[in-house]
mmCIF file of C-alpha atoms in Angstrom:
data_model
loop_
_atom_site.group_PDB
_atom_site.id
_atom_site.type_symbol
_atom_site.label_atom_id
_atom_site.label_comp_id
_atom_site.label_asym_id
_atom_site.label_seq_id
_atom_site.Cartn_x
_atom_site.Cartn_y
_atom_site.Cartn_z
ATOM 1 C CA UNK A 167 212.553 178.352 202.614
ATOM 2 C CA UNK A 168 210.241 181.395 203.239
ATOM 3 C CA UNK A 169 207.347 181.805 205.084
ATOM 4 C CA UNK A 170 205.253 180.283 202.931
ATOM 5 C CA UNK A 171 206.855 176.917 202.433
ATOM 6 C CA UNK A 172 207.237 176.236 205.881
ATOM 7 C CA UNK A 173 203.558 177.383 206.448
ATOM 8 C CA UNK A 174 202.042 174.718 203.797
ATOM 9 C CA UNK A 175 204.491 172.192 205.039
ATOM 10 C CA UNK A 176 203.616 172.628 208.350
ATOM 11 C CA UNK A 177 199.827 172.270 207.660
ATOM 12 C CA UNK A 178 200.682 169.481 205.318
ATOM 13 C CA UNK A 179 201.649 167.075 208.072
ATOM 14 C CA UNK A 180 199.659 168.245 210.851
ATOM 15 C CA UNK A 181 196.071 167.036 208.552
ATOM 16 C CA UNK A 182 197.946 164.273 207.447
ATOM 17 C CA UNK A 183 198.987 162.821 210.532
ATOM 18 C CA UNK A 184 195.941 163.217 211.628
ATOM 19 C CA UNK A 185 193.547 161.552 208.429
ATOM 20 C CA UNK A 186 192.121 164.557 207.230
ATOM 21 C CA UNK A 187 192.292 165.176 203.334
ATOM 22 C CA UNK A 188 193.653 168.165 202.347
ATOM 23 C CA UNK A 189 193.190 170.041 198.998
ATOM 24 C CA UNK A 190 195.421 172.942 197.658
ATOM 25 C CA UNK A 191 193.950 175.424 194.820
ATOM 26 C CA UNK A 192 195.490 178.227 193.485
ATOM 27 C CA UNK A 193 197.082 179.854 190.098
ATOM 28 C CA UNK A 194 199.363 177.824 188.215
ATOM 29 C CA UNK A 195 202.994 178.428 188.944
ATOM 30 C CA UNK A 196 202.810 179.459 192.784
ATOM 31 C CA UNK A 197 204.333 175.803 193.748
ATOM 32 C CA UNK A 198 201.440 173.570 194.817
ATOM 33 C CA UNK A 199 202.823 170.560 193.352
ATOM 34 C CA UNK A 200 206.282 171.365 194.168
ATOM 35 C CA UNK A 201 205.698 172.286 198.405
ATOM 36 C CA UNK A 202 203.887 169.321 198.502
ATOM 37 C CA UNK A 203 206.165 166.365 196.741
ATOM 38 C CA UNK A 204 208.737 167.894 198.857
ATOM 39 C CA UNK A 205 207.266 167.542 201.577
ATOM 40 C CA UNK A 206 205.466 164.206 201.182
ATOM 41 C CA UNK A 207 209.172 162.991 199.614
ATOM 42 C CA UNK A 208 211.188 164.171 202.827
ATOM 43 C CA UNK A 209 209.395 165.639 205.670
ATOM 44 C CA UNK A 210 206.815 163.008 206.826
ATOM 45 C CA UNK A 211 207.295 160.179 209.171
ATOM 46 C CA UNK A 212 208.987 156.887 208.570
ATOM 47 C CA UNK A 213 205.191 155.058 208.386
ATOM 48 C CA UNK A 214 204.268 157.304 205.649
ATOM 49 C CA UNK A 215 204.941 156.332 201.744
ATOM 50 C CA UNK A 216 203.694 158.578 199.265
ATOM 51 C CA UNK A 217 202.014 157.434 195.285
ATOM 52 C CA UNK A 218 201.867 160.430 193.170
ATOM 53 C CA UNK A 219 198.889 160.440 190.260
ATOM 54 C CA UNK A 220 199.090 162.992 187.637
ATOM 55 C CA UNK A 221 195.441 163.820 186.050
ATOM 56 C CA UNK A 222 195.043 164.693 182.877
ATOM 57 C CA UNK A 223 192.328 165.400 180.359
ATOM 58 C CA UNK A 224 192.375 162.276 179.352
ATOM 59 C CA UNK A 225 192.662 160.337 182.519
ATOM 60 C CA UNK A 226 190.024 157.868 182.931
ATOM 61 C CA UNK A 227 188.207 156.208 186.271
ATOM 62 C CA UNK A 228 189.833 152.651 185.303
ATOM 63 C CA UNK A 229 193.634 154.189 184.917
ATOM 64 C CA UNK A 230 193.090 155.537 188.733
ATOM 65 C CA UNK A 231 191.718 152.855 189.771
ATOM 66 C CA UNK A 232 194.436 150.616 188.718
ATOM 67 C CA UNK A 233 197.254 153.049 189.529
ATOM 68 C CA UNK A 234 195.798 152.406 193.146
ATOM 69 C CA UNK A 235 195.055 148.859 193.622
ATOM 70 C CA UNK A 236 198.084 148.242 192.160
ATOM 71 C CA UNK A 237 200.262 149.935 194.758
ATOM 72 C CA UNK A 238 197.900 147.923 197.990
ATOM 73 C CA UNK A 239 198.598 144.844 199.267
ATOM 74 C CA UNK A 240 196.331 142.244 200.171
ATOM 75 C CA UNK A 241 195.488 142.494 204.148
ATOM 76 C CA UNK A 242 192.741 140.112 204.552
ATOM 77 C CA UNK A 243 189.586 138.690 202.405
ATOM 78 C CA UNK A 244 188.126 142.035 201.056
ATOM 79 C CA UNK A 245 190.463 144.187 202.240
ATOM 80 C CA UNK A 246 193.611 146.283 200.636
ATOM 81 C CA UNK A 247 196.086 148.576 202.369
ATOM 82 C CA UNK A 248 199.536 149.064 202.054
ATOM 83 C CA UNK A 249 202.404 146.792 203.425
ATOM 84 C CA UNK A 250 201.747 146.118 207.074
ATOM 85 C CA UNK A 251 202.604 149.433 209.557
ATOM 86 C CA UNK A 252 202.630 151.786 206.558
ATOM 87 C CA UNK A 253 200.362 154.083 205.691
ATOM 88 C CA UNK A 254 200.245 155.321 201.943
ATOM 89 C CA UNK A 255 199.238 158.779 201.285
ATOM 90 C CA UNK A 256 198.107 159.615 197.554
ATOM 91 C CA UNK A 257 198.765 163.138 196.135
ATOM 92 C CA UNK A 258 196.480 163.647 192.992
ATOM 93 C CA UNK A 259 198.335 166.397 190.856
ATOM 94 C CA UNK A 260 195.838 168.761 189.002
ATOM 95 C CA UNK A 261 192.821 166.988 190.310
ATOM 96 C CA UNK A 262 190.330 169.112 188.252
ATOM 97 C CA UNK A 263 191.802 168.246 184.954
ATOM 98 C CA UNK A 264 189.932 165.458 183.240
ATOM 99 C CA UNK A 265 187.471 166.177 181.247
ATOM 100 C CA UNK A 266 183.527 165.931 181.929
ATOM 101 C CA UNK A 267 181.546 163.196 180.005
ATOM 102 C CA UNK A 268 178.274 163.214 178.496
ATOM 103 C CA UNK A 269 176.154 163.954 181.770
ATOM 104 C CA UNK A 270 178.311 166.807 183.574
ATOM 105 C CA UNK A 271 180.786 164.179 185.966
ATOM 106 C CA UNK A 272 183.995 163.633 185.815
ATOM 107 C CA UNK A 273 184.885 159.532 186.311
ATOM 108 C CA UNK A 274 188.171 160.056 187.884
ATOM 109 C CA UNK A 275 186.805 161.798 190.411
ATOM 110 C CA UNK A 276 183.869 159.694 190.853
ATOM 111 C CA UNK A 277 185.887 156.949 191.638
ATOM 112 C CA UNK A 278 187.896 158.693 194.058
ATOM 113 C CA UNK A 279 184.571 160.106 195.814
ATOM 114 C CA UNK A 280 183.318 156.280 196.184
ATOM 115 C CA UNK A 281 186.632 155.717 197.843
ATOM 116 C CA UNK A 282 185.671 158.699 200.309
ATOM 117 C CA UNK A 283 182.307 158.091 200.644
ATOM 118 C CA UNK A 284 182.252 154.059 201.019
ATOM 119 C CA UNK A 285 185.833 153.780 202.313
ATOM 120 C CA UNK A 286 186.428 151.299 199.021
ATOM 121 C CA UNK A 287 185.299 150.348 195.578
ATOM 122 C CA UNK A 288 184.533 146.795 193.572
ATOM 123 C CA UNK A 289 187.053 144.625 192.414
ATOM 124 C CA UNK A 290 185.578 144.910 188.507
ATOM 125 C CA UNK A 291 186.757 141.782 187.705
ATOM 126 C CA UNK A 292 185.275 139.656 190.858
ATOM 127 C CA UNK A 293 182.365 142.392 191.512
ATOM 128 C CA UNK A 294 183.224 142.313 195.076
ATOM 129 C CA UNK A 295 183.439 145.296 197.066
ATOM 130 C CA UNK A 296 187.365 145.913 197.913
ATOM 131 C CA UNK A 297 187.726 147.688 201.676
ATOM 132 C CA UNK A 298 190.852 150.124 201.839
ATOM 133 C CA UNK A 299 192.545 151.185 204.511
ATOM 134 C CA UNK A 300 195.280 153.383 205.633
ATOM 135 C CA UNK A 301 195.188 155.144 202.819
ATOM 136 C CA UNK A 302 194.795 158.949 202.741
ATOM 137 C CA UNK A 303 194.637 162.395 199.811
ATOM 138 C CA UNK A 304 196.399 165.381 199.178
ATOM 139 C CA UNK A 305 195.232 167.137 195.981
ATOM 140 C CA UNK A 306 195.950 170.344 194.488
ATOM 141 C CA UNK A 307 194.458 171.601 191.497
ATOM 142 C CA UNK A 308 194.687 175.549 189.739
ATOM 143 C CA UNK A 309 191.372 177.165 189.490
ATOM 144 C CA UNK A 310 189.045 176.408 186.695
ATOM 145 C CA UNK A 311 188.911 177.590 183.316
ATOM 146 C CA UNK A 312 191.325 177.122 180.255
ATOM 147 C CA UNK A 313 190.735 172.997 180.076
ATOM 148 C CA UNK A 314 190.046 172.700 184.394
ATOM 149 C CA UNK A 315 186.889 172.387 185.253
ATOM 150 C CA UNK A 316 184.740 172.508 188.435
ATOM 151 C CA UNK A 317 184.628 169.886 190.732
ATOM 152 C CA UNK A 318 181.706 168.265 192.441
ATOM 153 C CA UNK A 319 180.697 169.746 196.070
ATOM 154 C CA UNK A 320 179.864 166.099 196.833
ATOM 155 C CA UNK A 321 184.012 165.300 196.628
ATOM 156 C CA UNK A 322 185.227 168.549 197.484
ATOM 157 C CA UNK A 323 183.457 168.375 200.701
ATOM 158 C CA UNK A 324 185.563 165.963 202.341
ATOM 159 C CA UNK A 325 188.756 167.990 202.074
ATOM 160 C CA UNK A 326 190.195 170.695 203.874
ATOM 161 C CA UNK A 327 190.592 172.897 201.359
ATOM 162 C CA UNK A 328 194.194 175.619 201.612
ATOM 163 C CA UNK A 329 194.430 178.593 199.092
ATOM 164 C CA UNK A 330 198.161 179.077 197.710
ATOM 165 C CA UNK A 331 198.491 182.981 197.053
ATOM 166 C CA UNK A 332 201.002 184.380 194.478
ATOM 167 C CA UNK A 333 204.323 185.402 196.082
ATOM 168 C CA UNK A 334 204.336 188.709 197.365
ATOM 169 C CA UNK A 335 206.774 190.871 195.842
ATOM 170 C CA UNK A 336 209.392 190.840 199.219
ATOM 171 C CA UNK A 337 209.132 186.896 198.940
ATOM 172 C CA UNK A 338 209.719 186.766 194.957
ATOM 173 C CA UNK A 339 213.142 189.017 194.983
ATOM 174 C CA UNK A 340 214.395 187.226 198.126
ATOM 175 C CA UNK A 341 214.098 183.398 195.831
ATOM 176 C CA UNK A 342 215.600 185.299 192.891
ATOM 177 C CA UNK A 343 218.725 187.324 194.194
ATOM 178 C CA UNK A 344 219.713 184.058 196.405
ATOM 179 C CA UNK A 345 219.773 181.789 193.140
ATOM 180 C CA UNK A 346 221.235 184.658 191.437
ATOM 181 C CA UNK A 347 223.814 185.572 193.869
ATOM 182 C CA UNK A 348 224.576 181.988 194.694
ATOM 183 C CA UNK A 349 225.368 181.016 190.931
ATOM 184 C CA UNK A 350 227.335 184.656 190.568
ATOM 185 C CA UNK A 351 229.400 183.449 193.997
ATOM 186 C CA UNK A 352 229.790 179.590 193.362
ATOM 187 C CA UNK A 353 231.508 180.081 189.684
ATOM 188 C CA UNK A 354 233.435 182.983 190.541
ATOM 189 C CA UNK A 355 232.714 186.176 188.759
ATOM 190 C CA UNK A 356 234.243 189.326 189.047
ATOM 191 C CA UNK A 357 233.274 190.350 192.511
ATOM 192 C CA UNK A 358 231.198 193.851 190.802
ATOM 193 C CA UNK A 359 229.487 191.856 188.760
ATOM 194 C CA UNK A 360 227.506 190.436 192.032
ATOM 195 C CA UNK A 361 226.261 194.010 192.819
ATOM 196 C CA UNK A 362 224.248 193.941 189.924
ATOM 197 C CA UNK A 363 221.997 191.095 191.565
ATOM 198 C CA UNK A 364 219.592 193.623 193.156
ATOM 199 C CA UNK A 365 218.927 195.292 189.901
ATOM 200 C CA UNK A 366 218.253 192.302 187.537
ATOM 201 C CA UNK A 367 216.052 191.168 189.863
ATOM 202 C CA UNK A 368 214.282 194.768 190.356
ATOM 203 C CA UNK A 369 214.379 195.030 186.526
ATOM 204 C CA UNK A 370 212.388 191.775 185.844
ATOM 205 C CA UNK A 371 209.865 191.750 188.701
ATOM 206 C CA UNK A 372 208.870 195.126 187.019
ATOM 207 C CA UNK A 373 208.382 193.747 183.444
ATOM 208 C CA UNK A 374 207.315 190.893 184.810
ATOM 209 C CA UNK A 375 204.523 192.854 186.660
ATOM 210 C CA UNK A 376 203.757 195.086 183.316
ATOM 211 C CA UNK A 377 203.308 192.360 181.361
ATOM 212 C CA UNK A 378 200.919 190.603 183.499
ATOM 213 C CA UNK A 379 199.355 194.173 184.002
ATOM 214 C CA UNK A 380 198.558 194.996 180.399
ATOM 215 C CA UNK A 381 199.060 191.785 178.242
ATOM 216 C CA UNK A 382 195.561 190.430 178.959
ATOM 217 C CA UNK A 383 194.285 187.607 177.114
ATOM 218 C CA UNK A 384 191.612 187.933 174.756
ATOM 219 C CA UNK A 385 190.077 185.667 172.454
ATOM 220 C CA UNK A 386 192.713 186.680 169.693
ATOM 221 C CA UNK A 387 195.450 186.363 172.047
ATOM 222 C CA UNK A 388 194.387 183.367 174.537
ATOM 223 C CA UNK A 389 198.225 182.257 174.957
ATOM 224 C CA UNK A 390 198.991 185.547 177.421
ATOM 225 C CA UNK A 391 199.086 183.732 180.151
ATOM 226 C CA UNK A 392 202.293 184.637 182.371
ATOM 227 C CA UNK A 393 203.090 183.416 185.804
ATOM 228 C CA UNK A 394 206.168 182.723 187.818
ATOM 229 C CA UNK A 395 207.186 179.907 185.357
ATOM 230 C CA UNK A 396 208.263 182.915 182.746
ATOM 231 C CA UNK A 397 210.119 185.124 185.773
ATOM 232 C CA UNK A 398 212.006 182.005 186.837
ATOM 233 C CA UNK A 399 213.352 181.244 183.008
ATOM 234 C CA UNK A 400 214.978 184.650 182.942
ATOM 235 C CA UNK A 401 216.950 184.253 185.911
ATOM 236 C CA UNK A 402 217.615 180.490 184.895
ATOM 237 C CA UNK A 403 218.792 181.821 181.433
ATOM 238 C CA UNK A 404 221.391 184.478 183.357
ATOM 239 C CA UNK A 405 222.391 181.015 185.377
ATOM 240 C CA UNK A 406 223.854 179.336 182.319
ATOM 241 C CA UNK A 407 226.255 181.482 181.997
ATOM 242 C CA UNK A 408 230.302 180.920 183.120
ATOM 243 C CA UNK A 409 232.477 183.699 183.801
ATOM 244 C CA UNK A 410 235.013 183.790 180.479
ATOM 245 C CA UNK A 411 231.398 184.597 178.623
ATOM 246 C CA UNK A 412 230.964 187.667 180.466
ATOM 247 C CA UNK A 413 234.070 190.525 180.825
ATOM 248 C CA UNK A 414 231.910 193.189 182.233
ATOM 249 C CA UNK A 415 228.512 194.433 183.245
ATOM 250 C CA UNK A 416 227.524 195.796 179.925
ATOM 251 C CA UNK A 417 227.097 191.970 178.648
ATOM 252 C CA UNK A 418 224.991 191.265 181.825
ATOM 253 C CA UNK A 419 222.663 193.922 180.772
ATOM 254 C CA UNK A 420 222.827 192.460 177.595
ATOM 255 C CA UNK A 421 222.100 189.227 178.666
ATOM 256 C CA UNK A 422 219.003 190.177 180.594
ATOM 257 C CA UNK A 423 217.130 192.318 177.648
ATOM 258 C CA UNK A 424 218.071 188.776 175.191
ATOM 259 C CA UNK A 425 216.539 186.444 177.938
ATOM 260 C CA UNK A 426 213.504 188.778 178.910
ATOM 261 C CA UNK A 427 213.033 189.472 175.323
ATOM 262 C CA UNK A 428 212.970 185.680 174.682
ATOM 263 C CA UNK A 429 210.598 184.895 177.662
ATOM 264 C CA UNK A 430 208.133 187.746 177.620
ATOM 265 C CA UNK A 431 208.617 189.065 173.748
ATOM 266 C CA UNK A 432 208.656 186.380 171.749
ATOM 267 C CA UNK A 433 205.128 185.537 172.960
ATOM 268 C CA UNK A 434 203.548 189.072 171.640
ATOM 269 C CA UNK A 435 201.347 188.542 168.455
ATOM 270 C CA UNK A 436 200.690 191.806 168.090
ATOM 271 C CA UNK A 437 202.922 194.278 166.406
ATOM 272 C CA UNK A 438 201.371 197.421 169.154
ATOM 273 C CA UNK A 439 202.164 194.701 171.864
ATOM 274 C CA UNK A 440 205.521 194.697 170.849
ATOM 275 C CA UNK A 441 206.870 198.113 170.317
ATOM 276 C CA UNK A 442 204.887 198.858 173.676
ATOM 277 C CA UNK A 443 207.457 196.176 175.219
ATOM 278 C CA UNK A 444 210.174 197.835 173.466
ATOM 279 C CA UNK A 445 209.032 200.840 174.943
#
């Protein structure tokens, strides 16, 4: 836990509890998705179950539609909720993701908004309206651009909406060394080997903040894109490792240039790119 993940948890179920909507946006790879099933999984109250959508380009208005109704029960004539004394709350993963039709809207979201706006939406085979209740949103979504789009001010207005920063450097090499020094600790390496912690971690926040610095994307090079993903895979790659595979700190250093140079390197185009990363 840092401050952070106890922060968006805690705001989590305070709206929730009390039926407000609540939309996250931020850069891919800060943990929207991943605060938020956790907490909807294991921190709410008995009452509350949880559905989780993930939108896509290609998701369509029906899909959602059905995805919901399917999960509501039957409460009276005309009106859906879920099983008696529950509520259900629905967390739409990458909400701005499907892709605009003809005249600028996104159906997905349109059906969602009629849901807001009209507290239901019509039973498409009977053409009768369908009231639902106890039923509530979380979203989160990355900004747009690069296949997201923009959503409509008429849905987005019903949500509070919470901005997930990028970890700040303190935060990042606190997650790292713990995993590292746990899985250096829990297999039992040689007890110098767990000094180096500090400095593979040091080592790949700094390339990790070089590359992001000075591997822009461009046109020609639209795939440098790096986020916390690509810092997480080195450390994961050092965590595969058992203790007979590495007899001293020279094949830990080792290690780390092979797994940065497969993260970060392999994704350089460019041959200037490159030798300035060997550099």
């Amino acid at each position: 836990p840092t401050v952070d993940t106890c922060r968006y948890a805690y705001m989590i179920e305070l709206l929730q509890t009390h039926n407000f909507p609540v939309l996250f946006v931020g850069p891919t790879g800060t943990g929207k998705s991943a605060y938020t099933a956790k907490k909807l999984a294991n921190g709410m109250p008995e009452e509350y179950d949880t559905l989780t959508i993930a939108f896509s380009a290609q998701t369509s208005a029906n899909q959602t539609q059905d995805i919901i109704d399917g999960k509501l029960d039957k409460r009276r004539k005309g009106i859906f909720g879920p099983p008696m004394g529950k509520k259900c709350v629905i967390f739409v993963d990458d909400l701005n993701m499907p892709m605009r039709e003809e005249y600028g809207a996104q159906p997905p979201i349109e059906i969602l908004r009629q849901y807001m706006d009209h507290d239901g939406w019509y039973d498409r085979k009977e053409t009768t309206f369908r009231k639902l209740v106890d039923i509530q949103f979380v979203a989160a979504m990355g900004p747009p651009g690069g296949g997201r789009s923009v959503i409509t001010e008429r849905y987005s207005r019903h949500f509070n909406h919470i901005s997930v920063t990028d970890f700040e450097d303190e935060t990042m090499v606190r997650i790292f060394s713990t995993i590292q020094d746990w899985h250096f600790t829990s297999k039992a390496f040689p007890s110098d080997l767990t000094k180096l912690t500090p400095k593979i971690v040091q080592a790949t926040l700094s390339i990790y903040q070089a590359v992001i610095k000075e591997m822009l994307p461009t046109p020609s090079k639209s795939h440098y894109l790096f986020n916390l993903r690509d810092f997480a895979r080195v450390i994961q790659g050092i965590c595969l490792t058992q203790p007979e595979q590495i007899p001293d700190d020279n094949t830990v250093v080792r290690l780390w240039v092979h797994e940065v140079y497969r993260v970060f390197y392999d994704r350089l185009t460019d041959e200037a790119d490159r030798n300035w990363f060997y550099e």
